[in-house]
Amino acid sequence: MALRAYWKGHLRLSLVNIGIELYTATASSRRISLRQIHKPSGKRIRYQKVAEGVGPVDTDEIVKGFETSKDEYVILEPDELDEIKLESKRTIDLVQFVEACEIDPRYFEKPYYVVPSDDEVAAEGFTVIREALRKHKMVGLGQMAVRGRDYVVAIKPCGDGLLLETLRFADEIRESDKIFDDIPEMKPDKEMLDLAGELIERKSAPFKPDAFKSKYADALKELIKEKKEEGALSEDASSGDGKSGSSGKVVDLMDALKKSVDKGSSGKKKSSSKSSSSRSKAKSGSKSKSDKAA
């Protein structure tokens, strides 16, 4: 089944105007969603729209409202909301360019893949914009209107295509200062800082998303499979006595850092000693063979 484009329109850079299509970059359908079930009957729980003190209400009696204070609302009629909806603009103008590191990660909201429309002219213009962004290591900023509301978007190269990410507006970001104010100010111990730095260096590696798996999702899939096939959950032999591996003891930070560094060092020593042992065995083996041959 072919993927359906989320949005079709144009990407414009000054006088360059090319046709593009947007496709969602995330697969929320891959997540396992659980339903609430009435256990005695096995029927799914459904929810009714209920007004307090009134009971169930019809859908055509429901309007939207903004709460100004407890139990007080400004009622907004559907036609009033329709009047302020933005017309879906079919063009994204790239109005500014910034380095990727200038955009605070908190602003990124949702990613979309961008591809050129199915014609040669669009493909050529698309390639020019993609490679220009890549060469200068920049991100293009613009705005788009979809389904009645507008978005700020950031566009950057992504493999053979482009990646568009919708951005949150400034007033949607909660200030961190008030939350971080209670963190006590401390000057870290130099030795502990060096040990932590050594651990970071040892564990530094390129990011490989496939290396991280959801243990919960895997366990949930296995549980569902067992329940479906057998109707009962088999015992987990690996669970032991049910005790966790952690002793729950409070460990001295300096001691923990040193042990972590020593653990890594001993691992390296063991592997090097094994290699040395293997090499010496190989040498003695080849020597004995040559002696026999002599």
Short mmCIF file of C-alpha atoms in Angstrom, two decimals:
data_model
loop_
_atom_site.label_atom_id
_atom_site.label_comp_id
_atom_site.label_asym_id
_atom_site.label_seq_id
_atom_site.Cartn_x
_atom_site.Cartn_y
_atom_site.Cartn_z
CA MET A 1 0.00 0.00 0.00
CA ALA A 2 1.49 3.34 -1.11
CA LEU A 3 1.99 5.98 1.55
CA ARG A 4 -0.41 8.90 1.40
CA ALA A 5 1.08 12.40 1.41
CA TYR A 6 0.20 14.45 4.51
CA TRP A 7 0.48 17.70 2.54
CA LYS A 8 1.15 18.81 -1.03
CA GLY A 9 2.27 22.26 -2.05
CA HIS A 10 5.31 24.33 -2.99
CA LEU A 11 8.64 25.24 -1.43
CA ARG A 12 9.85 28.69 -2.42
CA LEU A 13 13.31 30.20 -2.11
CA SER A 14 13.22 33.70 -3.57
CA LEU A 15 12.30 33.10 -7.25
CA VAL A 16 12.80 29.33 -7.07
CA ASN A 17 9.42 27.65 -6.60
CA ILE A 18 9.19 23.84 -6.59
CA GLY A 19 6.43 21.33 -5.98
CA ILE A 20 6.86 19.16 -2.87
CA GLU A 21 5.05 16.52 -0.84
CA LEU A 22 5.21 15.91 2.92
CA TYR A 23 5.07 12.48 4.57
CA THR A 24 4.97 11.81 8.30
CA ALA A 25 8.36 10.61 9.54
CA THR A 26 7.10 8.82 12.65
CA ALA A 27 5.07 5.62 12.85
CA SER A 28 2.77 5.99 15.86
CA SER A 29 0.83 2.96 14.62
CA ARG A 30 3.82 0.80 15.62
CA ARG A 31 3.12 1.51 19.29
CA ILE A 32 1.06 -1.05 21.15
CA SER A 33 -2.19 0.49 22.34
CA LEU A 34 -4.30 -1.23 24.99
CA ARG A 35 -8.09 -0.92 25.32
CA GLN A 36 -10.14 -0.95 28.49
CA ILE A 37 -12.28 -4.11 28.65
CA HIS A 38 -15.21 -5.09 30.88
CA LYS A 39 -13.72 -8.32 32.28
CA PRO A 40 -16.96 -10.27 33.04
CA SER A 41 -18.36 -9.78 29.51
CA GLY A 42 -15.18 -9.23 27.52
CA LYS A 43 -16.74 -6.16 25.91
CA ARG A 44 -14.79 -2.98 25.19
CA ILE A 45 -15.49 0.02 27.41
CA ARG A 46 -16.95 2.98 25.49
CA TYR A 47 -17.21 6.51 26.77
CA GLN A 48 -20.25 8.76 26.67
CA LYS A 49 -20.13 12.55 26.57
CA VAL A 50 -21.70 13.61 29.85
CA ALA A 51 -22.44 17.05 31.29
CA GLU A 52 -22.24 17.31 35.08
CA GLY A 53 -25.75 17.36 36.57
CA VAL A 54 -27.31 16.78 33.14
CA GLY A 55 -26.16 13.33 32.04
CA PRO A 56 -25.44 12.09 28.49
CA VAL A 57 -25.68 14.80 25.81
CA ASP A 58 -26.01 14.80 22.01
CA THR A 59 -23.00 15.71 19.90
CA ASP A 60 -24.83 18.60 18.21
CA GLU A 61 -25.32 20.22 21.64
CA ILE A 62 -21.57 20.42 22.27
CA VAL A 63 -19.55 23.59 21.64
CA LYS A 64 -16.01 24.57 22.64
CA GLY A 65 -15.12 26.95 25.42
CA PHE A 66 -12.14 28.50 27.20
CA GLU A 67 -12.01 28.28 30.99
CA THR A 68 -11.43 31.77 32.46
CA SER A 69 -11.84 30.66 36.09
CA LYS A 70 -13.18 27.59 37.89
CA ASP A 71 -16.44 26.51 36.23
CA GLU A 72 -16.61 29.69 34.13
CA TYR A 73 -16.09 29.51 30.38
CA VAL A 74 -16.09 31.76 27.33
CA ILE A 75 -18.28 29.89 24.83
CA LEU A 76 -16.98 29.78 21.26
CA GLU A 77 -19.45 28.89 18.52
CA PRO A 78 -18.33 26.70 15.57
CA ASP A 79 -18.89 29.49 13.01
CA GLU A 80 -16.82 31.89 15.14
CA LEU A 81 -13.93 29.43 15.16
CA ASP A 82 -14.32 28.88 11.41
CA GLU A 83 -13.96 32.62 10.79
CA ILE A 84 -10.51 32.78 12.38
CA LYS A 85 -9.20 29.58 10.79
CA LEU A 86 -6.31 30.25 8.45
CA GLU A 87 -6.68 29.34 4.83
CA SER A 88 -4.42 26.42 4.04
CA LYS A 89 -1.45 28.05 2.36
CA ARG A 90 0.06 25.79 -0.26
CA THR A 91 3.47 27.47 -0.26
CA ILE A 92 6.27 27.37 2.30
CA ASP A 93 8.50 30.42 1.94
CA LEU A 94 12.04 30.00 3.23
CA VAL A 95 12.49 33.43 4.82
CA GLN A 96 15.54 32.88 7.03
CA PHE A 97 18.49 30.56 7.44
CA VAL A 98 20.24 29.59 10.67
CA GLU A 99 22.80 27.06 11.84
CA ALA A 100 21.15 23.91 13.21
CA CYS A 101 22.80 24.35 16.61
CA GLU A 102 21.05 27.73 17.03
CA ILE A 103 17.63 26.08 17.44
CA ASP A 104 16.98 24.93 20.99
CA PRO A 105 15.92 21.22 20.90
CA ARG A 106 12.86 22.07 23.02
CA TYR A 107 11.31 23.83 20.02
CA PHE A 108 11.25 20.77 17.76
CA GLU A 109 7.81 19.18 17.64
CA LYS A 110 7.12 16.76 14.77
CA PRO A 111 9.20 15.60 11.78
CA TYR A 112 8.08 15.11 8.17
CA TYR A 113 9.94 13.81 5.13
CA VAL A 114 9.95 16.17 2.13
CA VAL A 115 10.21 14.89 -1.45
CA PRO A 116 9.86 16.69 -4.79
CA SER A 117 6.68 16.39 -6.84
CA ASP A 118 6.79 13.88 -9.64
CA ASP A 119 8.31 16.09 -12.35
CA GLU A 120 11.83 16.83 -13.56
CA VAL A 121 11.76 20.59 -12.89
CA ALA A 122 10.76 20.08 -9.24
CA ALA A 123 13.45 17.41 -8.79
CA GLU A 124 16.15 19.73 -10.13
CA GLY A 125 15.14 22.67 -7.92
CA PHE A 126 14.79 20.33 -4.95
CA THR A 127 18.33 19.03 -5.45
CA VAL A 128 19.74 22.58 -5.69
CA ILE A 129 18.08 23.66 -2.41
CA ARG A 130 19.08 20.43 -0.63
CA GLU A 131 22.73 20.63 -1.65
CA ALA A 132 22.98 24.37 -0.94
CA LEU A 133 21.68 23.79 2.61
CA ARG A 134 24.08 20.86 3.02
CA LYS A 135 27.10 22.78 1.72
CA HIS A 136 26.51 25.77 4.00
CA LYS A 137 25.35 23.58 6.93
CA MET A 138 22.24 25.67 7.39
CA VAL A 139 18.56 25.13 8.22
CA GLY A 140 15.82 27.01 6.38
CA LEU A 141 12.97 28.58 8.38
CA GLY A 142 9.48 29.32 7.10
CA GLN A 143 5.77 29.10 7.93
CA MET A 144 2.96 26.92 6.66
CA ALA A 145 -0.78 26.75 7.31
CA VAL A 146 -2.47 23.34 7.56
CA ARG A 147 -5.99 22.46 8.75
CA GLY A 148 -6.76 25.94 9.97
CA ARG A 149 -3.64 26.68 12.00
CA ASP A 150 -0.17 27.91 11.22
CA TYR A 151 3.23 26.41 12.00
CA VAL A 152 6.81 27.58 12.05
CA VAL A 153 8.92 25.00 10.22
CA ALA A 154 12.62 24.18 9.93
CA ILE A 155 13.91 22.42 6.80
CA LYS A 156 17.27 20.67 6.47
CA PRO A 157 18.92 17.95 4.34
CA CYS A 158 18.16 14.34 5.24
CA GLY A 159 19.83 11.70 3.07
CA ASP A 160 18.50 12.11 -0.49
CA GLY A 161 15.58 14.21 0.71
CA LEU A 162 14.73 17.00 3.11
CA LEU A 163 13.42 16.85 6.67
CA LEU A 164 10.78 19.37 7.75
CA GLU A 165 10.21 19.78 11.47
CA THR A 166 7.37 21.81 12.91
CA LEU A 167 8.53 24.08 15.72
CA ARG A 168 6.75 25.16 18.87
CA PHE A 169 6.14 28.89 19.30
CA ALA A 170 8.11 30.73 21.99
CA ASP A 171 5.11 31.04 24.35
CA GLU A 172 4.61 27.25 24.25
CA ILE A 173 7.94 26.61 25.96
CA ARG A 174 7.92 26.54 29.76
CA GLU A 175 10.78 28.54 31.24
CA SER A 176 13.34 26.30 32.92
CA ASP A 177 14.70 28.91 35.36
CA LYS A 178 11.93 28.50 37.93
CA ILE A 179 12.26 24.72 37.81
CA PHE A 180 16.07 24.74 38.03
CA ASP A 181 16.22 27.43 40.75
CA ASP A 182 16.07 24.85 43.55
CA ILE A 183 19.16 23.01 42.32
CA PRO A 184 21.93 23.85 44.83
CA GLU A 185 25.03 25.58 43.48
CA MET A 186 28.11 23.43 43.96
CA LYS A 187 31.63 23.38 42.65
CA PRO A 188 32.34 19.80 41.54
CA ASP A 189 35.36 18.02 42.97
CA LYS A 190 38.12 18.00 40.32
CA GLU A 191 39.00 14.32 40.80
CA MET A 192 35.36 13.24 40.52
CA LEU A 193 34.99 15.46 37.45
CA ASP A 194 38.03 13.83 35.83
CA LEU A 195 36.72 10.34 36.61
CA ALA A 196 33.29 11.17 35.17
CA GLY A 197 34.99 12.62 32.09
CA GLU A 198 37.01 9.42 31.64
CA LEU A 199 33.84 7.34 31.78
CA ILE A 200 32.18 9.61 29.20
CA GLU A 201 35.16 9.29 26.85
CA ARG A 202 35.17 5.49 27.16
CA LYS A 203 31.49 5.23 26.38
CA SER A 204 31.53 7.75 23.53
CA ALA A 205 30.37 6.28 20.20
CA PRO A 206 28.31 7.25 17.15
CA PHE A 207 24.56 7.27 17.77
CA LYS A 208 22.91 4.06 16.52
CA PRO A 209 19.17 4.13 17.26
CA ASP A 210 18.83 0.40 16.50
CA ALA A 211 21.04 -0.34 19.51
CA PHE A 212 18.27 0.84 21.85
CA LYS A 213 15.25 -1.40 22.26
CA SER A 214 12.15 -1.00 24.40
CA LYS A 215 12.26 -3.86 26.91
CA TYR A 216 8.71 -3.04 27.98
CA ALA A 217 7.37 -3.18 24.41
CA ASP A 218 9.15 -6.51 23.77
CA ALA A 219 7.81 -7.99 27.01
CA LEU A 220 4.31 -6.72 26.24
CA LYS A 221 4.38 -8.27 22.75
CA GLU A 222 5.55 -11.57 24.22
CA LEU A 223 2.83 -11.48 26.87
CA ILE A 224 0.14 -10.79 24.25
CA LYS A 225 1.48 -13.62 22.07
CA GLU A 226 1.41 -16.10 24.96
CA LYS A 227 -2.07 -15.10 26.05
CA LYS A 228 -3.32 -15.38 22.49
CA GLU A 229 -1.77 -18.79 21.78
CA GLU A 230 -2.16 -20.50 25.16
CA GLY A 231 -4.73 -18.48 27.02
CA ALA A 232 -2.38 -18.34 30.02
CA LEU A 233 0.96 -16.81 30.87
CA SER A 234 3.84 -19.23 31.35
CA GLU A 235 6.18 -18.81 34.30
CA ASP A 236 9.26 -16.71 33.74
CA ALA A 237 12.19 -18.91 34.77
CA SER A 238 14.54 -15.92 34.75
CA SER A 239 12.55 -14.09 37.42
CA GLY A 240 14.22 -16.11 40.27
CA ASP A 241 13.03 -15.08 43.71
CA GLY A 242 11.60 -11.81 42.44
CA LYS A 243 14.31 -9.69 44.00
CA SER A 244 15.85 -6.93 41.95
CA GLY A 245 19.53 -6.86 41.19
CA SER A 246 19.98 -3.60 43.06
CA SER A 247 20.77 -3.78 46.75
CA GLY A 248 19.32 -0.32 47.33
CA LYS A 249 22.40 0.80 49.30
CA VAL A 250 23.57 4.39 49.07
CA VAL A 251 27.02 4.31 47.48
CA ASP A 252 29.65 7.00 47.88
CA LEU A 253 29.90 8.95 44.60
CA MET A 254 33.71 9.06 44.49
CA ASP A 255 33.88 5.33 45.27
CA ALA A 256 31.32 4.55 42.57
CA LEU A 257 33.22 6.57 39.98
CA LYS A 258 36.53 4.90 40.83
CA LYS A 259 35.00 1.43 40.70
CA SER A 260 33.41 2.23 37.34
CA VAL A 261 36.74 3.37 35.90
CA ASP A 262 38.58 0.37 37.44
CA LYS A 263 35.96 -1.99 36.03
CA GLY A 264 36.54 -0.65 32.55
CA SER A 265 40.30 -0.86 32.98
CA SER A 266 40.19 -4.46 34.25
CA GLY A 267 38.08 -5.42 31.29
CA LYS A 268 40.70 -4.03 28.97
CA LYS A 269 43.50 -5.77 30.90
CA LYS A 270 41.67 -9.12 30.79
CA SER A 271 41.12 -8.90 27.06
CA SER A 272 44.73 -7.86 26.47
CA SER A 273 46.04 -10.68 28.72
CA LYS A 274 43.83 -13.15 26.87
CA SER A 275 45.24 -11.87 23.60
CA SER A 276 48.80 -12.19 24.96
CA SER A 277 48.04 -15.71 26.19
CA SER A 278 46.60 -16.66 22.82
CA ARG A 279 49.61 -15.23 21.03
CA SER A 280 52.05 -17.07 23.31
CA LYS A 281 50.13 -20.35 22.81
CA ALA A 282 50.19 -19.82 19.10
CA LYS A 283 53.93 -19.19 19.20
CA SER A 284 54.64 -22.28 21.34
CA GLY A 285 52.41 -24.33 19.04
CA SER A 286 54.21 -23.21 15.92
CA LYS A 287 57.55 -23.77 17.68
CA SER A 288 56.68 -27.37 18.61
CA LYS A 289 55.55 -27.99 15.02
CA SER A 290 58.83 -26.69 13.67
CA ASP A 291 60.73 -28.88 16.19
CA LYS A 292 58.83 -31.94 14.99
CA ALA A 293 59.48 -31.03 11.41
CA ALA A 294 63.19 -30.70 12.21
#
